[in-house]
Structure formats: C-alpha cells, structure tokens
Amino acid sequence: MKGGIRYHPEVDPDEVNALAQLMTWKTAVANIPYGGAKGGIGCNPGELSVSELERLTRVFTQKIHDLIGIHTDVPAPDMGTGPQTMAWILDEYSKFHGYSPAVVTGKPVDLGGSLGRDAATGRGVLFATEALLKEHGKTISGQRFVIQGFGNVGAWAAQLISEQGGKIVAVSDITGAIKNTKGLDIPSLLKHANEHKGVKGFHGGDPIDPKSILVEDCDILIPAALGGVINRENASDIKSKFIIEAANHPTDPEADEILSKKGVVILPDIFANSGGVTVSYFEWVQNIQGFMWDEEKVNNELRNYMTRGFKDVKEMCKTHNCDLRMGAFTLGVNRVARATVLRVSSEVERFDLGYPRGFYHCPIPRWQSLL
Ligand SMILES: NC(=O)C1=CN([C@@H]2O[C@H](COP(=O)(O)OP(=O)(O)OC[C@H]3O[C@@H](n4cnc5c(N)ncnc54)[C@H](O)[C@@H]3O)[C@@H](O)[C@H]2O)C=CC1
Ligand SMILES: O=C(O)CCC(=O)C(=O)O
C-alpha cells in the first residue's frame, strides 16, 4: 500500500481514512502496483522546532514500524511533511529492521530518493493540464492561472506552468494571497516565499483577501492546499472554466454539481495529482533494483504515465457517457474490482467490469496509527 503522511492541525482518523481510500483509486488509475494508505499526526508543524519535529517523527515511526514495510506499506510526504521527515522515518525504521531505503519514498536523493520526486506532483499537474487543454484545442501558453497553496505541489506547478508560458495571476498560502493581472514573476515569488516562509509581503503584486482566491478571475483554477475548499458557499462564484485538482478532495459533492451545471470542467484529484505517487513508485522500483535513473528518464516515464492515464480516463468517459471524475473513479474501481475477483473466483468473465487489463491492487485502505 502507498500514501503520504500528513502533519496538520485538522488531521483526524476520518480524514486519514478518506485520504487512504482516495489513494486506492488513485494508484489504480495510475496503474501502479499498490493499494491505498495514508497516515497523519494532528499537529501544527509550523509551530514545532526541527528537533521537536524529529522527535515526533521518530516516536511515530516506533509506533508504526510493524505496520509499514517495503512490501506492505510505503509512506511518502504529504502536507506538512517532506524529504527530511522521510529521512527520519527511514533511519528509525532501519534501527528495527535493518537498512531499508525502499520503506519510504520522497526521501532526499542522497539517501536513495529519486531524482524528480520533489517536483513530480507539480510536473504531473502540468502534464495532466496539457493533456486536458489539448482536448479543448488549447495550450498552457497564454492561459491565466490561479493557484491556492504554494508548498511542494503549488510552487512546483506554478514554476513549471510559468516556464511553459502560463500566466499565474494569483497565488495564496497560509500567510496570505497576492495578485498581479499581468502575471506574477514566479522565480522572484519562489525566492521571497523561501526567505519569508510564505507569499505574504511579496512586492511583485497586490495583496488580496486569501478567502477570495478561488473566485478570482482566471481561465484555470488549481487548488493545491486543503480538502473541501470548493463548496456550496463559493462554487457558483467560481469564474474559471477549468479546475485542476492538485490537492486531495478540494471539491465537495454539492460544489461538483453546481460547477457541472455551469459547464466547468474538473480534472479530478485521483488523476490530476497522481504524478507524485507515480514517481514514488519509480523511486521504490529504483531502490529495489539498486539502480538509479537519471532525471530525464524519470520525467519521460512520468509523462508517459500521465498521458496514458488521461487516455484511459477519457475512454471510460466515452464508454459511460460521464464526466472526468466519474470516468476516473470508474476506471480505478473497475481495476480494483477485477483484480479482487481474479483472486477469489475463476469466473471473472461473468463480471463485465468493462476494463480488460489490470495490475494487482489491494483494495483495503490502511490507516496508520494516530498520535
Ligand atoms: N506532496 C505530494 O507529493 C502530494 C500532495 N498532494 C496534495 O496536495 C496538497 C498540497 O500538498 P503539499 O504541497 O505537499 O503540502 P505542503 O505542506 O508542501 O504545502 C501546503 C501549502 O498549502 C498552504 N495552505 C495551508 N493551509 C492553507 C489555507 N487555509 N489557505 C491557503 N493555503 C493554505 C500552505 O501554506 C502551503 O503553501 C494536499 O492536498 C496534498 O494531499 C497530492 C498528491 C501528492
Ligand atoms: O507519493 C506517495 O506515495 C503518496 C503521495 C500522496 O500522498 C498522494 O498522492 O496523495
């Protein structure tokens, strides 16, 4: 099983369980050989010192070291965690089980991490957006983007999209929000955010109310922070024509319906942000093989997976005459169902699951222990 570990004040068992289930369908859509998992600690990492974070992570690892493992459950970063967190988990786990780099992904490259993993979720968002826009006869260049969240996913997405000629007109994070209708200078904003721990105070744009970020005028909206941010309170005010779900579960079902009636096209999380777990899979494969890929190979393979994934989702939409979210879930659920039926019944052909291939997937979501 596979999925990230989240450190956030609002983490609770229900959220972790829901995120783990999303991972089950996401890994199936990506067609990589994992079931879903997720872990979390309810804490505010921004208020903890580095040594407190290290102690917290090591104690967490002591409690879950028997649940995780190279062939059972392989954690990775999510909100509030990153390569350093994975390094601590690897080190602590190895005290119990011997040196095991493949037990986590998204670790520092010097400890066996994959080149390209850091940027992978943002790069996957870029490839997914390119594939969607191509369907609509458009390219990234000249489109106006708004991005909520400027952490690992949001910042990499902003950088890669702006390199392709996309105009990032507004960005927000936990510290504030900033807007420039002519397009924000992303390299300068990245430098500012690194130095000041957030986008607040950046002089290359005007400060705006962070609450208005999702309803700012743009062509493409990218939520890349928390879940549930697009809801019935704001859905009818959203002006973008496309929403790319870089965050997990940013749109609630009521908002989905409102947006669908407005004709907004939503690229769902279980496909749009699957670039991260896909390169995590490449990292795990490299660790097991003891062979490191160069960054070009990682990025090319990621492009192949995202392009094929989009084609598979579209195929489902065509077959079932449904939108992209239903198409992606149908694809994921069918792959898991088919693998499940194959394991327990010789009568798989009686189940017309509508999809002829499948990797093996474990449909049982893991729920890591919570401190
Ligand atoms: N890191 C990864 O590889 C993957 C992450 N995701 C999802 O992407 C989203 C972002 O994750 P990361 O970038 O890794 O986390 P991160 O911790 O690196 O960054 C989170 C960003 O969201 C901002 N934020 C937090 N609360 C906010 C609020 N109330 N309003 C506006 N911004 C807020 C933070 O300031 C920060 O800029 C999450 O939903 C995560 O589950 C999905 C797939 C893979
Ligand atoms: O890279 C991974 O294994 C998991 C990434 C993740 O947590 C996610 O896709 O939501």
Coordinates of C-alpha atoms and ligand atoms in Angstrom, one line a residue:
M1 CA 0.0 0.0 0.0
K2 CA 1.1 3.6 -0.7
G3 CA 0.3 7.1 0.5
G4 CA 1.6 10.2 2.2
I5 CA 1.9 11.2 5.9
R6 CA 0.3 14.5 6.8
Y7 CA 1.1 16.8 9.7
H8 CA -1.7 19.3 10.1
P9 CA -3.8 20.6 13.0
E10 CA -7.0 19.3 11.4
V11 CA -5.8 15.7 10.8
D12 CA -8.3 13.2 12.3
P13 CA -9.0 9.5 11.8
D14 CA -11.9 10.1 9.4
E15 CA -9.8 12.4 7.2
V16 CA -6.9 9.9 7.1
N17 CA -9.2 7.0 6.3
A18 CA -10.9 9.0 3.5
L19 CA -7.5 10.0 2.1
A20 CA -6.3 6.4 2.2
Q21 CA -9.3 5.3 0.2
L22 CA -8.6 8.0 -2.4
M23 CA -5.1 6.5 -2.7
T24 CA -6.6 3.1 -3.5
W25 CA -8.4 4.6 -6.6
K26 CA -5.5 6.9 -7.4
T27 CA -3.0 4.1 -7.6
A28 CA -5.4 2.1 -9.7
V29 CA -5.9 5.0 -12.1
A30 CA -2.1 5.4 -12.3
N31 CA -1.9 1.6 -12.9
I32 CA 0.8 1.1 -10.4
P33 CA 1.0 -2.0 -8.2
Y34 CA -0.2 -0.6 -4.8
G35 CA -3.3 -0.3 -2.7
G36 CA -4.1 2.9 -0.8
A37 CA -2.7 4.1 2.5
K38 CA -2.3 7.4 4.4
G39 CA -1.0 8.5 7.8
G40 CA -1.2 11.6 9.9
I41 CA -0.5 13.4 13.0
G42 CA -2.7 16.2 14.3
C43 CA -0.2 18.9 15.0
N44 CA 0.9 22.2 13.6
P45 CA 4.4 21.7 12.1
G46 CA 4.9 25.4 11.7
E47 CA 4.9 25.8 15.5
L48 CA 7.4 23.0 16.1
S49 CA 11.2 23.3 16.2
V50 CA 13.2 21.0 13.9
S51 CA 14.2 18.9 16.9
E52 CA 10.6 18.6 18.1
L53 CA 9.6 17.5 14.6
E54 CA 12.4 14.9 14.6
R55 CA 11.3 13.5 18.0
L56 CA 7.7 13.4 17.0
T57 CA 8.5 11.6 13.7
R58 CA 10.8 9.1 15.4
V59 CA 8.2 8.3 18.1
F60 CA 5.5 7.9 15.4
T61 CA 7.9 5.5 13.5
Q62 CA 8.5 3.5 16.7
K63 CA 4.7 3.0 16.9
I64 CA 4.1 2.1 13.2
H65 CA 7.3 0.3 12.3
D66 CA 5.5 -3.1 12.3
L67 CA 2.7 -1.7 10.1
I68 CA 4.9 -0.3 7.4
G69 CA 7.5 -2.1 5.3
I70 CA 9.0 -2.4 1.8
H71 CA 6.3 -4.9 0.6
T72 CA 3.4 -3.9 2.9
D73 CA 3.1 -0.2 3.3
V74 CA 5.4 2.5 1.9
P75 CA 4.8 6.1 3.3
A76 CA 5.7 9.3 1.5
P77 CA 5.4 13.1 2.1
D78 CA 2.0 14.9 2.2
M79 CA 1.0 18.3 3.6
G80 CA 3.4 19.4 6.4
T81 CA 6.0 16.7 5.7
G82 CA 8.9 16.4 3.2
P83 CA 12.2 14.7 2.4
Q84 CA 13.6 15.3 5.9
T85 CA 10.6 13.7 7.5
M86 CA 11.1 10.6 5.3
A87 CA 14.8 10.5 6.2
W88 CA 13.9 10.4 9.9
I89 CA 11.4 7.6 9.3
L90 CA 13.9 5.6 7.2
D91 CA 16.6 6.0 9.9
E92 CA 14.3 5.0 12.8
Y93 CA 12.7 2.1 10.8
S94 CA 16.2 0.8 9.9
K95 CA 17.0 0.5 13.7
F96 CA 14.3 -2.2 13.9
H97 CA 14.5 -3.9 10.5
G98 CA 18.0 -3.1 9.1
Y99 CA 18.8 -0.5 6.5
S100 CA 15.7 -0.3 4.2
P101 CA 15.7 2.7 1.8
A102 CA 12.6 1.4 0.0
V103 CA 10.4 1.7 3.1
V104 CA 9.7 5.3 2.3
T105 CA 9.7 7.4 -0.9
G106 CA 10.1 11.1 -1.4
K107 CA 13.3 10.9 0.7
P108 CA 16.4 13.0 0.0
V109 CA 18.3 11.9 -3.2
D110 CA 21.5 11.4 -1.1
L111 CA 19.6 8.7 0.9
G112 CA 18.3 6.9 -2.2
G113 CA 15.5 9.3 -3.2
S114 CA 14.5 9.6 -6.9
L115 CA 15.6 12.5 -9.0
G116 CA 12.5 14.3 -9.9
R117 CA 10.3 13.2 -7.0
D118 CA 10.3 16.6 -5.4
A119 CA 8.8 18.2 -8.5
A120 CA 6.8 15.2 -9.5
T121 CA 3.3 16.1 -8.3
G122 CA 3.6 19.6 -9.8
R123 CA 5.0 18.2 -13.0
G124 CA 2.2 15.7 -13.2
V125 CA -0.2 18.6 -12.8
L126 CA 1.5 20.2 -15.7
F127 CA 1.2 17.1 -17.9
A128 CA -2.4 16.5 -16.9
T129 CA -3.3 20.1 -17.7
E130 CA -1.6 19.9 -21.1
A131 CA -3.5 16.7 -21.9
L132 CA -6.8 18.3 -20.9
L133 CA -6.2 21.6 -22.7
K134 CA -5.2 19.7 -25.9
E135 CA -8.6 18.1 -25.9
H136 CA -10.1 21.6 -25.9
G137 CA -7.7 22.9 -28.7
K138 CA -5.7 24.9 -26.2
T139 CA -2.2 25.1 -24.8
I140 CA -0.8 26.3 -21.5
S141 CA 0.8 29.3 -23.1
G142 CA -1.3 32.4 -22.5
Q143 CA -3.8 30.8 -20.1
R144 CA -4.4 32.7 -16.8
F145 CA -3.9 30.5 -13.7
V146 CA -4.8 31.0 -10.0
I147 CA -3.2 28.6 -7.5
Q148 CA -4.2 28.1 -3.9
G149 CA -1.3 26.7 -1.9
F150 CA 2.4 27.4 -2.5
G151 CA 4.0 24.4 -0.9
N152 CA 5.6 21.4 -2.6
V153 CA 2.7 20.9 -5.1
G154 CA 1.6 24.5 -5.7
A155 CA 5.1 26.0 -6.0
W156 CA 6.3 23.4 -8.5
A157 CA 3.1 23.6 -10.5
A158 CA 3.5 27.4 -10.7
Q159 CA 7.1 27.2 -11.7
L160 CA 6.6 24.6 -14.4
I161 CA 3.4 26.2 -15.8
S162 CA 5.0 29.6 -16.0
E163 CA 8.0 28.1 -17.8
Q164 CA 5.5 26.9 -20.4
G165 CA 4.1 30.4 -20.9
G166 CA 1.2 30.1 -18.5
K167 CA 0.4 33.4 -16.6
I168 CA 0.0 32.9 -12.9
V169 CA -2.3 35.8 -11.9
A170 CA -2.9 35.0 -8.2
V171 CA -1.4 32.7 -5.6
S172 CA -2.2 32.1 -1.9
D173 CA -0.8 30.2 1.0
I174 CA -1.4 30.1 4.8
T175 CA 0.3 33.5 5.2
G176 CA -1.8 35.5 2.6
A177 CA -2.6 36.0 -1.1
I178 CA -1.1 38.0 -3.8
K179 CA -2.4 39.1 -7.3
N180 CA -1.0 40.5 -10.4
T181 CA -3.2 40.5 -13.5
K182 CA -0.1 40.9 -15.8
G183 CA 1.3 37.6 -14.3
L184 CA 3.4 37.1 -11.1
D185 CA 7.2 36.8 -11.5
I186 CA 7.3 33.2 -10.2
P187 CA 11.1 32.9 -9.7
S188 CA 11.1 36.0 -7.6
L189 CA 8.0 34.8 -5.7
L190 CA 9.7 31.5 -5.0
K191 CA 12.7 33.3 -3.6
H192 CA 10.5 35.5 -1.5
A193 CA 8.5 32.6 -0.2
N194 CA 11.7 30.7 0.7
E195 CA 13.1 33.7 2.6
H196 CA 9.9 34.7 4.3
K197 CA 8.2 31.4 4.8
G198 CA 5.3 32.4 2.6
V199 CA 4.0 34.6 -0.1
K200 CA 2.9 37.5 2.2
G201 CA 4.7 40.7 1.7
F202 CA 5.8 40.0 -1.9
H203 CA 6.2 43.3 -3.8
G204 CA 5.5 42.0 -7.3
G205 CA 1.8 42.0 -6.8
D206 CA -1.1 43.4 -4.7
P207 CA -2.2 41.7 -1.5
I208 CA -5.8 40.3 -1.7
D209 CA -8.1 38.6 0.7
P210 CA -7.0 34.9 0.8
K211 CA -10.7 34.0 1.1
S212 CA -11.3 35.4 -2.4
I213 CA -8.5 33.4 -4.2
L214 CA -10.8 30.7 -5.5
V215 CA -13.2 33.1 -7.1
E216 CA -10.6 35.3 -8.8
D217 CA -11.0 35.8 -12.5
C218 CA -8.9 33.2 -14.4
D219 CA -9.0 30.5 -17.0
I220 CA -7.7 27.7 -14.9
L221 CA -8.0 27.3 -11.1
I222 CA -5.6 25.0 -9.3
P223 CA -6.4 24.2 -5.6
A224 CA -3.2 22.9 -4.2
A225 CA -3.7 23.0 -0.4
L226 CA -6.6 21.7 1.7
G227 CA -9.6 19.5 1.0
G228 CA -13.2 20.8 0.9
V229 CA -12.2 24.3 -0.1
I230 CA -14.6 24.4 -3.1
N231 CA -18.1 24.1 -1.6
R232 CA -21.6 25.4 -2.0
E233 CA -20.6 28.7 -0.4
N234 CA -18.3 29.6 -3.2
A235 CA -19.0 27.2 -6.2
S236 CA -21.4 29.5 -8.0
D237 CA -18.9 32.4 -7.8
I238 CA -16.0 30.5 -9.4
K239 CA -15.1 32.1 -12.7
S240 CA -12.6 29.7 -14.2
K241 CA -13.6 27.3 -17.0
F242 CA -11.2 24.5 -15.8
I243 CA -10.3 23.3 -12.3
I244 CA -7.3 21.1 -11.9
E245 CA -7.5 19.3 -8.5
A246 CA -3.8 19.3 -7.4
A247 CA -5.0 19.0 -3.7
N248 CA -6.8 15.9 -2.5
H249 CA -10.6 16.2 -2.4
P250 CA -10.7 20.0 -2.8
T251 CA -14.3 20.0 -4.2
D252 CA -17.2 18.7 -2.2
P253 CA -20.1 16.9 -4.0
E254 CA -22.5 19.8 -3.8
A255 CA -20.0 22.1 -5.4
D256 CA -19.3 19.4 -8.0
E257 CA -22.9 19.5 -9.1
I258 CA -23.1 23.4 -9.1
L259 CA -19.9 23.6 -11.2
S260 CA -21.0 20.9 -13.6
K261 CA -24.3 22.8 -14.3
K262 CA -22.1 25.9 -15.0
G263 CA -20.1 23.8 -17.6
V264 CA -16.8 24.0 -15.6
V265 CA -14.5 21.1 -16.5
I266 CA -12.9 19.5 -13.4
L267 CA -9.9 17.3 -13.7
P268 CA -10.2 15.1 -10.6
D269 CA -7.6 14.7 -7.9
I270 CA -7.2 10.9 -8.3
F271 CA -5.8 11.6 -11.8
A272 CA -4.6 15.2 -11.7
N273 CA -2.2 14.8 -8.7
S274 CA -1.1 11.2 -9.4
G275 CA 2.3 12.3 -10.7
G276 CA 3.6 12.3 -7.1
V277 CA 2.7 8.7 -6.3
T278 CA 3.8 7.6 -9.8
V279 CA 7.3 8.9 -9.3
S280 CA 7.2 7.4 -5.7
Y281 CA 6.6 4.1 -7.5
F282 CA 9.7 4.8 -9.7
E283 CA 11.7 5.6 -6.5
W284 CA 10.6 2.3 -4.9
V285 CA 11.5 0.4 -8.1
Q286 CA 14.9 2.1 -8.2
N287 CA 15.6 1.2 -4.5
I288 CA 14.6 -2.4 -5.0
Q289 CA 16.7 -2.7 -8.2
G290 CA 19.6 -0.8 -6.6
F291 CA 19.8 1.3 -9.8
M292 CA 19.3 5.0 -10.1
W293 CA 17.6 6.5 -13.1
D294 CA 18.6 9.9 -14.5
E295 CA 16.1 12.8 -14.2
E296 CA 15.3 12.8 -17.9
K297 CA 14.2 9.1 -17.7
V298 CA 12.0 9.9 -14.6
N299 CA 10.3 12.8 -16.3
N300 CA 9.8 11.0 -19.6
E301 CA 8.3 8.0 -17.8
L302 CA 6.1 10.3 -15.8
R303 CA 4.9 12.0 -19.0
N304 CA 4.1 8.5 -20.4
Y305 CA 2.1 7.5 -17.4
M306 CA 0.1 10.8 -17.2
T307 CA -0.6 10.8 -21.0
R308 CA -1.8 7.1 -20.9
G309 CA -3.8 7.8 -17.7
F310 CA -5.6 10.6 -19.4
K311 CA -6.4 8.5 -22.4
D312 CA -7.7 5.7 -20.2
V313 CA -9.9 8.1 -18.2
K314 CA -11.3 9.6 -21.4
E315 CA -12.0 6.2 -22.8
M316 CA -14.2 5.5 -19.7
C317 CA -16.0 8.8 -20.1
K318 CA -16.8 7.9 -23.7
T319 CA -18.0 4.4 -22.8
H320 CA -20.2 5.5 -19.9
N321 CA -21.0 9.0 -21.2
C322 CA -19.9 10.6 -18.0
D323 CA -17.7 13.4 -16.7
L324 CA -14.0 13.1 -15.9
R325 CA -14.5 12.4 -12.2
M326 CA -16.9 9.6 -12.8
G327 CA -14.6 8.3 -15.6
A328 CA -11.6 8.3 -13.3
F329 CA -13.4 6.6 -10.4
T330 CA -15.0 4.0 -12.8
L331 CA -11.5 3.2 -14.2
G332 CA -10.0 2.9 -10.7
V333 CA -12.9 0.9 -9.1
N334 CA -13.0 -1.4 -12.1
R335 CA -9.3 -2.2 -12.0
V336 CA -9.5 -3.0 -8.2
A337 CA -12.7 -5.0 -8.7
R338 CA -11.3 -7.0 -11.5
A339 CA -8.1 -7.8 -9.5
T340 CA -10.2 -8.7 -6.5
V341 CA -12.5 -11.0 -8.4
L342 CA -9.5 -12.6 -10.1
R343 CA -8.1 -13.5 -6.7
V344 CA -11.2 -15.2 -5.4
S345 CA -13.1 -16.5 -8.4
S346 CA -12.4 -18.4 -11.6
E347 CA -15.5 -16.9 -13.1
V348 CA -14.1 -13.5 -13.7
E349 CA -15.6 -13.3 -17.2
R350 CA -19.0 -13.3 -15.7
F351 CA -18.2 -9.9 -14.2
D352 CA -18.2 -7.5 -17.1
L353 CA -16.1 -4.9 -15.4
G354 CA -15.6 -3.1 -18.6
Y355 CA -11.8 -2.9 -18.5
P356 CA -9.6 -5.6 -19.9
R357 CA -6.3 -5.1 -18.1
G358 CA -5.3 -4.6 -14.5
F359 CA -2.3 -4.6 -12.3
Y360 CA -2.9 -6.2 -8.9
H361 CA -4.3 -3.8 -6.3
C362 CA -5.0 -4.4 -2.7
P363 CA -8.4 -2.7 -2.1
I364 CA -8.1 -2.5 1.7
P365 CA -7.1 1.0 2.9
R366 CA -4.5 1.2 5.6
W367 CA -4.9 3.6 8.4
Q368 CA -1.8 4.5 10.1
S369 CA -1.9 5.0 13.9
L370 CA -2.5 8.5 15.1
L371 CA -0.7 10.2 17.9
Ligands
LIG1 N1 3.3 16.2 -1.8 C1 2.8 15.4 -2.7 O1 3.5 14.7 -3.4 C2 1.3 15.3 -3.0 C3 0.4 16.2 -2.4 N2 -0.9 16.1 -2.7 C4 -1.9 17.0 -2.1 O2 -1.5 18.4 -2.5 C5 -1.9 19.3 -1.4 C6 -0.7 20.1 -1.0 O3 0.3 19.3 -0.5 P1 1.8 19.7 -0.4 O4 2.1 20.8 -1.4 O5 2.6 18.5 -0.4 O6 1.8 20.3 1.1 P2 2.8 21.5 1.6 O7 2.7 21.3 3.1 O8 4.1 21.4 1.0 O9 2.1 22.8 1.2 C7 0.8 23.2 1.6 C8 0.6 24.6 1.1 O10 -0.8 24.9 1.4 C9 -0.8 26.1 2.1 N3 -2.0 26.2 3.0 C10 -2.3 25.6 4.1 N4 -3.5 25.9 4.6 C11 -3.9 26.9 3.7 C12 -5.1 27.6 3.7 N5 -6.0 27.6 4.6 N6 -5.3 28.5 2.6 C13 -4.3 28.6 1.6 N7 -3.2 27.9 1.6 C14 -3.0 27.0 2.7 C15 0.5 26.2 2.9 O11 0.8 27.5 3.3 C16 1.4 25.6 1.9 O12 1.8 26.6 0.9 C17 -2.5 18.4 -0.3 O13 -3.9 18.3 -0.5 C18 -1.9 17.1 -0.6 O14 -2.6 16.0 -0.1 C19 -1.4 15.2 -3.6 C20 -0.5 14.4 -4.2 C21 0.9 14.3 -3.9
LIG2 O1 4.0 9.5 -3.1 C1 3.2 8.8 -2.5 O2 3.4 7.7 -2.2 C2 1.9 9.4 -2.0 C3 1.5 10.7 -2.4 C4 0.2 11.1 -1.8 O3 0.1 11.1 -0.6 C5 -0.9 11.5 -2.6 O4 -0.9 11.2 -3.8 O5 -1.9 12.0 -2.1

